[in-house]
mmCIF file of C-alpha atoms in Angstrom:
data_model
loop_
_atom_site.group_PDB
_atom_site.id
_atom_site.type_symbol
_atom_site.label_atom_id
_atom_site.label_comp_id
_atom_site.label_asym_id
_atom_site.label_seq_id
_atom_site.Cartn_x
_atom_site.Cartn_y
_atom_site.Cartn_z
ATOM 1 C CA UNK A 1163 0.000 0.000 0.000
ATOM 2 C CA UNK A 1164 0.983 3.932 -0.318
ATOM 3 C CA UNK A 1165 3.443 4.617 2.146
ATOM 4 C CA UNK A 1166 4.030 8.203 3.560
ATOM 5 C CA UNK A 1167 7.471 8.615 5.902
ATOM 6 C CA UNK A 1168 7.965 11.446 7.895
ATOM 7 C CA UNK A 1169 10.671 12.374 10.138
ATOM 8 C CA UNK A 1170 11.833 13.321 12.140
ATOM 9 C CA UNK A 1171 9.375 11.376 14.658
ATOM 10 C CA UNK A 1172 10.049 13.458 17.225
ATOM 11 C CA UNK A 1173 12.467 16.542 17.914
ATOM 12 C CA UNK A 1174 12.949 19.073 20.922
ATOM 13 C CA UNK A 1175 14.824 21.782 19.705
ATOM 14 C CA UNK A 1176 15.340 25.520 21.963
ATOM 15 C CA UNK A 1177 13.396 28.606 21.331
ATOM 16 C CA UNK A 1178 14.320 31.014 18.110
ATOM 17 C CA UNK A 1179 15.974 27.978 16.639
ATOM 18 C CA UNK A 1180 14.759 26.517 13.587
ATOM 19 C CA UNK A 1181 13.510 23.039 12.701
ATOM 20 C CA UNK A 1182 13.029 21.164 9.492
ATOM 21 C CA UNK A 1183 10.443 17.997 9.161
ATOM 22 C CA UNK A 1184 10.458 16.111 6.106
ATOM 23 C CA UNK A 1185 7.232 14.224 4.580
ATOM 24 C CA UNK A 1186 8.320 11.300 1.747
ATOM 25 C CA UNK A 1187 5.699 9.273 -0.310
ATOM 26 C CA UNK A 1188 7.645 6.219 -0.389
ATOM 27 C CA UNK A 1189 6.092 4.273 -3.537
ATOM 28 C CA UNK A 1190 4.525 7.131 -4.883
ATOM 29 C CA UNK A 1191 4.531 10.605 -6.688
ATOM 30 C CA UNK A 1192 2.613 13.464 -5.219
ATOM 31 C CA UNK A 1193 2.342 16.760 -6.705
ATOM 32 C CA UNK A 1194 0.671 17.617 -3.415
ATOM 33 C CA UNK A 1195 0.754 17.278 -0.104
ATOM 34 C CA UNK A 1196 -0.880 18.045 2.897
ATOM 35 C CA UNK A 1197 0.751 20.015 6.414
ATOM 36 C CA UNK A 1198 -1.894 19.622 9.605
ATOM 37 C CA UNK A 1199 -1.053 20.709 13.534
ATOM 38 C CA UNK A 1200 -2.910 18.677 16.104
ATOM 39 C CA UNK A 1201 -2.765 20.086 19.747
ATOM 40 C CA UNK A 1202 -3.423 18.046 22.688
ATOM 41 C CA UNK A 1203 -6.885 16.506 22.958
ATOM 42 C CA UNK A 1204 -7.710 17.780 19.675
ATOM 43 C CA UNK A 1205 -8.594 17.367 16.392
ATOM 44 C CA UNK A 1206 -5.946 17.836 13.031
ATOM 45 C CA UNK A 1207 -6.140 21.069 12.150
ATOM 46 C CA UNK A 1208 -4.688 22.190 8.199
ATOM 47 C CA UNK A 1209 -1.770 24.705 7.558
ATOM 48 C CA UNK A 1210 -1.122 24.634 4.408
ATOM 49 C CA UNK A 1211 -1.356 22.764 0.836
ATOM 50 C CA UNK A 1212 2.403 21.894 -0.583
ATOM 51 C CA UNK A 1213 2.472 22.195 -4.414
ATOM 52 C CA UNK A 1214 5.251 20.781 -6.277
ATOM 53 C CA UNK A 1215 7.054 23.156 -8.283
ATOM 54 C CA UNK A 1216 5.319 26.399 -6.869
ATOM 55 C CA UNK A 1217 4.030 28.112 -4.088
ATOM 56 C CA UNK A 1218 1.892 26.351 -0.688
ATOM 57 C CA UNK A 1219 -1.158 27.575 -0.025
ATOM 58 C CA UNK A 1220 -1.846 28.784 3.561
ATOM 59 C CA UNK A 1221 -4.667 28.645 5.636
ATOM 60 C CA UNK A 1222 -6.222 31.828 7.087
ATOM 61 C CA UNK A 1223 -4.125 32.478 10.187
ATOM 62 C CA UNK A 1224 -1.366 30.773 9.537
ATOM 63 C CA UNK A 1225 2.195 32.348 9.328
ATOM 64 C CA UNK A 1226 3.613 31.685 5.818
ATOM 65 C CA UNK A 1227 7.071 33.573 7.182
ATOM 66 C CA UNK A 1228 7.240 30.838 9.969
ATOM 67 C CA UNK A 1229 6.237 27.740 8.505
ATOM 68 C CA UNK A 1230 8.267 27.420 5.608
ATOM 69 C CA UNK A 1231 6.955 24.846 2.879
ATOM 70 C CA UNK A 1232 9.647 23.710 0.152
ATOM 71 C CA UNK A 1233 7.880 21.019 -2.232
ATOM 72 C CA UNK A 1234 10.969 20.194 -4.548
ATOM 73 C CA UNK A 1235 10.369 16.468 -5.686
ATOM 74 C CA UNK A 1236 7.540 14.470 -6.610
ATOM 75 C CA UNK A 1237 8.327 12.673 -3.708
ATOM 76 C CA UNK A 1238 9.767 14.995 -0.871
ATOM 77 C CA UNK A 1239 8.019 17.818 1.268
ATOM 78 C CA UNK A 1240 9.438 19.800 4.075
ATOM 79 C CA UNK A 1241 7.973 21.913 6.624
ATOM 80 C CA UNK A 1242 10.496 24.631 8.718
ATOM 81 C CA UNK A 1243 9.361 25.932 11.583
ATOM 82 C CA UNK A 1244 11.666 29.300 11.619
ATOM 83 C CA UNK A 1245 12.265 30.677 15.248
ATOM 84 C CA UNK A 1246 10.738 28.459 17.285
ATOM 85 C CA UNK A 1247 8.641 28.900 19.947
ATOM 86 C CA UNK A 1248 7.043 27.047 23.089
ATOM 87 C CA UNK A 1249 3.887 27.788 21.543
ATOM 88 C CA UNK A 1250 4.704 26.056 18.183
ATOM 89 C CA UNK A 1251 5.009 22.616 20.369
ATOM 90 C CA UNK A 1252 2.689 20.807 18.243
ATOM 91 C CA UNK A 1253 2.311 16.990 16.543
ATOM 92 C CA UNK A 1254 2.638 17.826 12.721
ATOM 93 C CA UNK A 1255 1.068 15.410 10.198
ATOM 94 C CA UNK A 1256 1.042 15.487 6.752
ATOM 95 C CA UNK A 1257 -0.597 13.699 4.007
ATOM 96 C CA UNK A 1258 -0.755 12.487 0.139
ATOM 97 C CA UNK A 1259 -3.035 11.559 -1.848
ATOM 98 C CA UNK A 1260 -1.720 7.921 -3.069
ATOM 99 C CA UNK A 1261 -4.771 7.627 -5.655
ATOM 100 C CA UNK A 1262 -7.501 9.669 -8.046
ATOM 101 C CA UNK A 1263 -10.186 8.039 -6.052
ATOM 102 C CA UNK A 1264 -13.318 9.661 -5.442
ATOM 103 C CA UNK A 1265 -13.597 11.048 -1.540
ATOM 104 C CA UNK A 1266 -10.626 9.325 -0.678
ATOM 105 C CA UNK A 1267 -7.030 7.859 -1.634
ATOM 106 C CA UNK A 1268 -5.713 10.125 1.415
ATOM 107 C CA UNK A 1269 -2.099 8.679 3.225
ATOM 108 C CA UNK A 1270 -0.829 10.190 6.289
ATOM 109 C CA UNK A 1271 2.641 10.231 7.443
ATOM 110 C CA UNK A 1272 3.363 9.519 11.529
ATOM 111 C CA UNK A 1273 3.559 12.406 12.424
ATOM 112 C CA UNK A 1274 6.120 14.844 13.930
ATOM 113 C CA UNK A 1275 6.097 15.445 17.913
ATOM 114 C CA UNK A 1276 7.449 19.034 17.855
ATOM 115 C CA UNK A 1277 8.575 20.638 21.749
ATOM 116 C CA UNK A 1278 9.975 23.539 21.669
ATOM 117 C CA UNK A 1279 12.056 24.112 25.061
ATOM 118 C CA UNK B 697 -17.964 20.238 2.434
ATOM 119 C CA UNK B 698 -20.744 18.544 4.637
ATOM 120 C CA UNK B 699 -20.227 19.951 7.926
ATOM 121 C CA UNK B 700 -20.164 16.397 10.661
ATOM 122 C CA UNK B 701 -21.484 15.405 13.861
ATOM 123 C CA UNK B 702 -19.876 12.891 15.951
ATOM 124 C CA UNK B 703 -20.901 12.111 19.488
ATOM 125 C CA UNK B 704 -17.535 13.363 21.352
ATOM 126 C CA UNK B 705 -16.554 10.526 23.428
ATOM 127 C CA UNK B 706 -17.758 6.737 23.626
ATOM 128 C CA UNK B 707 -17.019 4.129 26.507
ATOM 129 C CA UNK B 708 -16.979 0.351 26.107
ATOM 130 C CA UNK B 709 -15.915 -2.865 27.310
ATOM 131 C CA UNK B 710 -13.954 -5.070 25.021
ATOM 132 C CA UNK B 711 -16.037 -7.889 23.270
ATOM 133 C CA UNK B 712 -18.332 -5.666 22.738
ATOM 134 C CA UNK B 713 -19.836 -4.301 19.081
ATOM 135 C CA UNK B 714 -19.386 -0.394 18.584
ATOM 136 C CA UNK B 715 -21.532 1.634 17.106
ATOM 137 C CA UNK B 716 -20.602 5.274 16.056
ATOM 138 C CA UNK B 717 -23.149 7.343 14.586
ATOM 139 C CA UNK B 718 -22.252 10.817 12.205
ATOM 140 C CA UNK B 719 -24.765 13.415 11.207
ATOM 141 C CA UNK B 720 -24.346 14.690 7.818
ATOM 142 C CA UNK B 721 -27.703 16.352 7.301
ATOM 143 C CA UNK B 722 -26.037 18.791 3.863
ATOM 144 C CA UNK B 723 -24.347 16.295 2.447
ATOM 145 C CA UNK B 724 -23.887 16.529 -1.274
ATOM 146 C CA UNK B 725 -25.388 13.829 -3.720
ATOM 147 C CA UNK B 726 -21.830 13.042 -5.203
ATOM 148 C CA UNK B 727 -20.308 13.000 -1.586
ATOM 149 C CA UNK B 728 -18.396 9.821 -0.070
ATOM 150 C CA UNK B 729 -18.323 9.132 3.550
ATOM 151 C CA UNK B 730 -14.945 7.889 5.003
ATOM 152 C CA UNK B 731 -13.979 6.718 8.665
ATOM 153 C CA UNK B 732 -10.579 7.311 10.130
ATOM 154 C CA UNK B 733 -8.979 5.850 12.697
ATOM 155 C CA UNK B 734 -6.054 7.988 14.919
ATOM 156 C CA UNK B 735 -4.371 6.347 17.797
ATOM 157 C CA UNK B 736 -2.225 8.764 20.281
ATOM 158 C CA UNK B 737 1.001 10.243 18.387
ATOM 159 C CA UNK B 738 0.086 8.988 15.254
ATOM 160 C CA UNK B 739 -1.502 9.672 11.820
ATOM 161 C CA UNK B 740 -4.912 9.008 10.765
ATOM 162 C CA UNK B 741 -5.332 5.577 9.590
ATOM 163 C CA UNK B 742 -8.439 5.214 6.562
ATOM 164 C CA UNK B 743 -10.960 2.384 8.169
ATOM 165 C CA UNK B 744 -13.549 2.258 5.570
ATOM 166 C CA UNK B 745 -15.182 4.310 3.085
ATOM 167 C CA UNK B 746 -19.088 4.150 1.407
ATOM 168 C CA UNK B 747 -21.106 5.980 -0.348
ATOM 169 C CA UNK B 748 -25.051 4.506 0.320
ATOM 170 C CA UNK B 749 -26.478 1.150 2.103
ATOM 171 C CA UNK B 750 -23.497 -1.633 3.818
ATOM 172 C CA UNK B 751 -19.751 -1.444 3.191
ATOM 173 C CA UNK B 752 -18.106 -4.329 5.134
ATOM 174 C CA UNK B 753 -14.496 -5.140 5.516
ATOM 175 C CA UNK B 754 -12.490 -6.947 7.301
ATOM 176 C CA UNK B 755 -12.140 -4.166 10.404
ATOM 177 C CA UNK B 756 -15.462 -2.643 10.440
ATOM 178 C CA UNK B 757 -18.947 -1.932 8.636
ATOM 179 C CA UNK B 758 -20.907 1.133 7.570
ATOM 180 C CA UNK B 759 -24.310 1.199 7.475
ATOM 181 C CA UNK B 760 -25.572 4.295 5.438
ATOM 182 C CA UNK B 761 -29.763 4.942 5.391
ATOM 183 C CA UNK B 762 -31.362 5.811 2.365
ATOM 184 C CA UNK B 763 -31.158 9.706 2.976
ATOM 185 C CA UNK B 764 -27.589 9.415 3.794
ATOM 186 C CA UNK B 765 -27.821 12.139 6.433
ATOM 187 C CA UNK B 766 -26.132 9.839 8.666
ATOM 188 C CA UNK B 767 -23.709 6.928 8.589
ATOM 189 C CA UNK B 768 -22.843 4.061 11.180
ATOM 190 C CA UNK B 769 -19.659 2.683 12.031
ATOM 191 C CA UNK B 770 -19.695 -0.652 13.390
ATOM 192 C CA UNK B 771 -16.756 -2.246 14.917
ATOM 193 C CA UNK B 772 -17.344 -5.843 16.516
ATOM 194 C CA UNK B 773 -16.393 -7.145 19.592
ATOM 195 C CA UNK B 774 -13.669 -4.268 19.911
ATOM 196 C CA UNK B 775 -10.979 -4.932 22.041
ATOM 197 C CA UNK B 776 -8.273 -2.770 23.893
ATOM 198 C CA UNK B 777 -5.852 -1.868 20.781
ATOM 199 C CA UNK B 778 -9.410 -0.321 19.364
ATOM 200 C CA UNK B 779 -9.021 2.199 21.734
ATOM 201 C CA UNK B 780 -8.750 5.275 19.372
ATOM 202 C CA UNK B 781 -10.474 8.599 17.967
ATOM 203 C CA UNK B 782 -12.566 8.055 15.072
ATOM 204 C CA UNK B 783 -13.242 10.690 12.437
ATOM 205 C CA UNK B 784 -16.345 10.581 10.017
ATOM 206 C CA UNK B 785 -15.450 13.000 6.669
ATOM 207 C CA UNK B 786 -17.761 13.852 4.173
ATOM 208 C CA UNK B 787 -16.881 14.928 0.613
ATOM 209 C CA UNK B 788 -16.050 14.296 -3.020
ATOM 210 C CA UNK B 789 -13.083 15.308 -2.413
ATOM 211 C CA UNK B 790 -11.765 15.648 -6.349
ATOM 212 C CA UNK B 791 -8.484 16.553 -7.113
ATOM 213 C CA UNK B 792 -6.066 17.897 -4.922
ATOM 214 C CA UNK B 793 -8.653 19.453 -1.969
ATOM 215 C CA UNK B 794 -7.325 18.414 1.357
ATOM 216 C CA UNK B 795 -9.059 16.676 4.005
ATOM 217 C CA UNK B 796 -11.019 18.440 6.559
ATOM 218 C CA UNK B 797 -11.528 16.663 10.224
ATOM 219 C CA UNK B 798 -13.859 17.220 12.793
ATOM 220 C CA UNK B 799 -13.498 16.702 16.371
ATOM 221 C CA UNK B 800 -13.685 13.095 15.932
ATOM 222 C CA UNK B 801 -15.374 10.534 18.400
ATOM 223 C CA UNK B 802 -12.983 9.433 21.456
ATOM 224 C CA UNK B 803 -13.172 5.794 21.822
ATOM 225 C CA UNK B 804 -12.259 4.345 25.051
ATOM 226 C CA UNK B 805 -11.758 0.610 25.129
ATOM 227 C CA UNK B 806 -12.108 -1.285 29.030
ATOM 228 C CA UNK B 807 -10.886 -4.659 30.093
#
């Protein structure tokens, strides 16, 4: 089956550093992929839509400047979280879409536990 | 996309059959309904996917009425490793449109 690998799994880095999290469909091309934050107790919330080749597109609210999306492969996302801080401590998920398949076709990576000390 | 209702949480004992009901009352007529699965520091996991009547597979069923305003999840005799939230999405879901989740249905599994 469609495989999306993310990693790192988990990182703790200090605050105003940066970190970089990488999202891979394994056995798979995608053009696009999907960044989400999930806090505590809550549901997966999106960021931002990663477009090969060009620009993401952001959700309302969120900080384009500090979560940097680079899309440069058919195969390779990354997210940067520039200038960290505690309140960025987050699990970030994203996602592909591993088929053309009406209403679904969706693959999730495992996520990135992000604390930011 | 169809706007969901999930009950919030859900208690059982293990052996027993879940059921998890979602309210779709706008949902579209080209619009699928999909179940995920999300266990603690991990990514959603697809359980099953239908678009009218009974979808069975091997993990769980989905019983869809006529009017498809609502959808059923049914997971038998669930056991401790079930123990997960479970998102109902609604949508078509063409192209390159993201997934939207809900707040999901917190399943709690007991020995």
């Amino acid at each position: 089956g469609a495989v999306v690998s993310q990693h790192p799994s988990w990182v703790i880095c200090k605050s105003g550093t940066s970190v970089k999290i990488e999202c891979r469909s394994l056995d798979f091309q995608a053009t696009t992929m999907f960044w989400y934050r999930q806090f505590p107790k809550q549901s997966l919330m999106l960021m931002a839509t990663s477009n090969e080749g060009s620009k993401a597109t952001y959700e309302q609210g969120v900080e384009k400047d500090k979560f940097l999306i680079n899309h440069a492969s058919l195969t390779l996302s990354t997210l940067t979280v520039t200038s960290a801080h505690p309140e960025d401590s987050s699990f970030y998920i994203c996602s592909a879409r591993a088929e053309e398949r009406a209403g679904g076709g969706y693959t999730f990576g495992s996520g990135t536990r992000l604390t930011v000390v | 996309l169809a706007k969901t209702t999930q009950p919030i949480s859900m208690d059982s004992y293990e052996g027993q059959e879940v059921n998890i009901t979602c309210s779709h009352n706008n949902i579209a007529t080209n619009d699928y309904i999909t179940w995920y699965q999300q266990f603690p520091s991990q990514g959603p996991r697809f359980i099953i996917q239908g678009y009218k009547t009974k979808v069975t597979n091997e993990v769980a069923s989905l019983f869809i009425p006529a009017d498809r305003k609502s959808s059923t999840l049914s997971l038998p005799r669930v056991s401790l490793s079930d123990t997960a939230v479970y998102y109902c999405l609604v949508g078509f879901n063409s192209g390159n449109t993201p997934l939207v989740f809900g707040k999901g249905t917190r399943l709690s599994v007991i020995a």
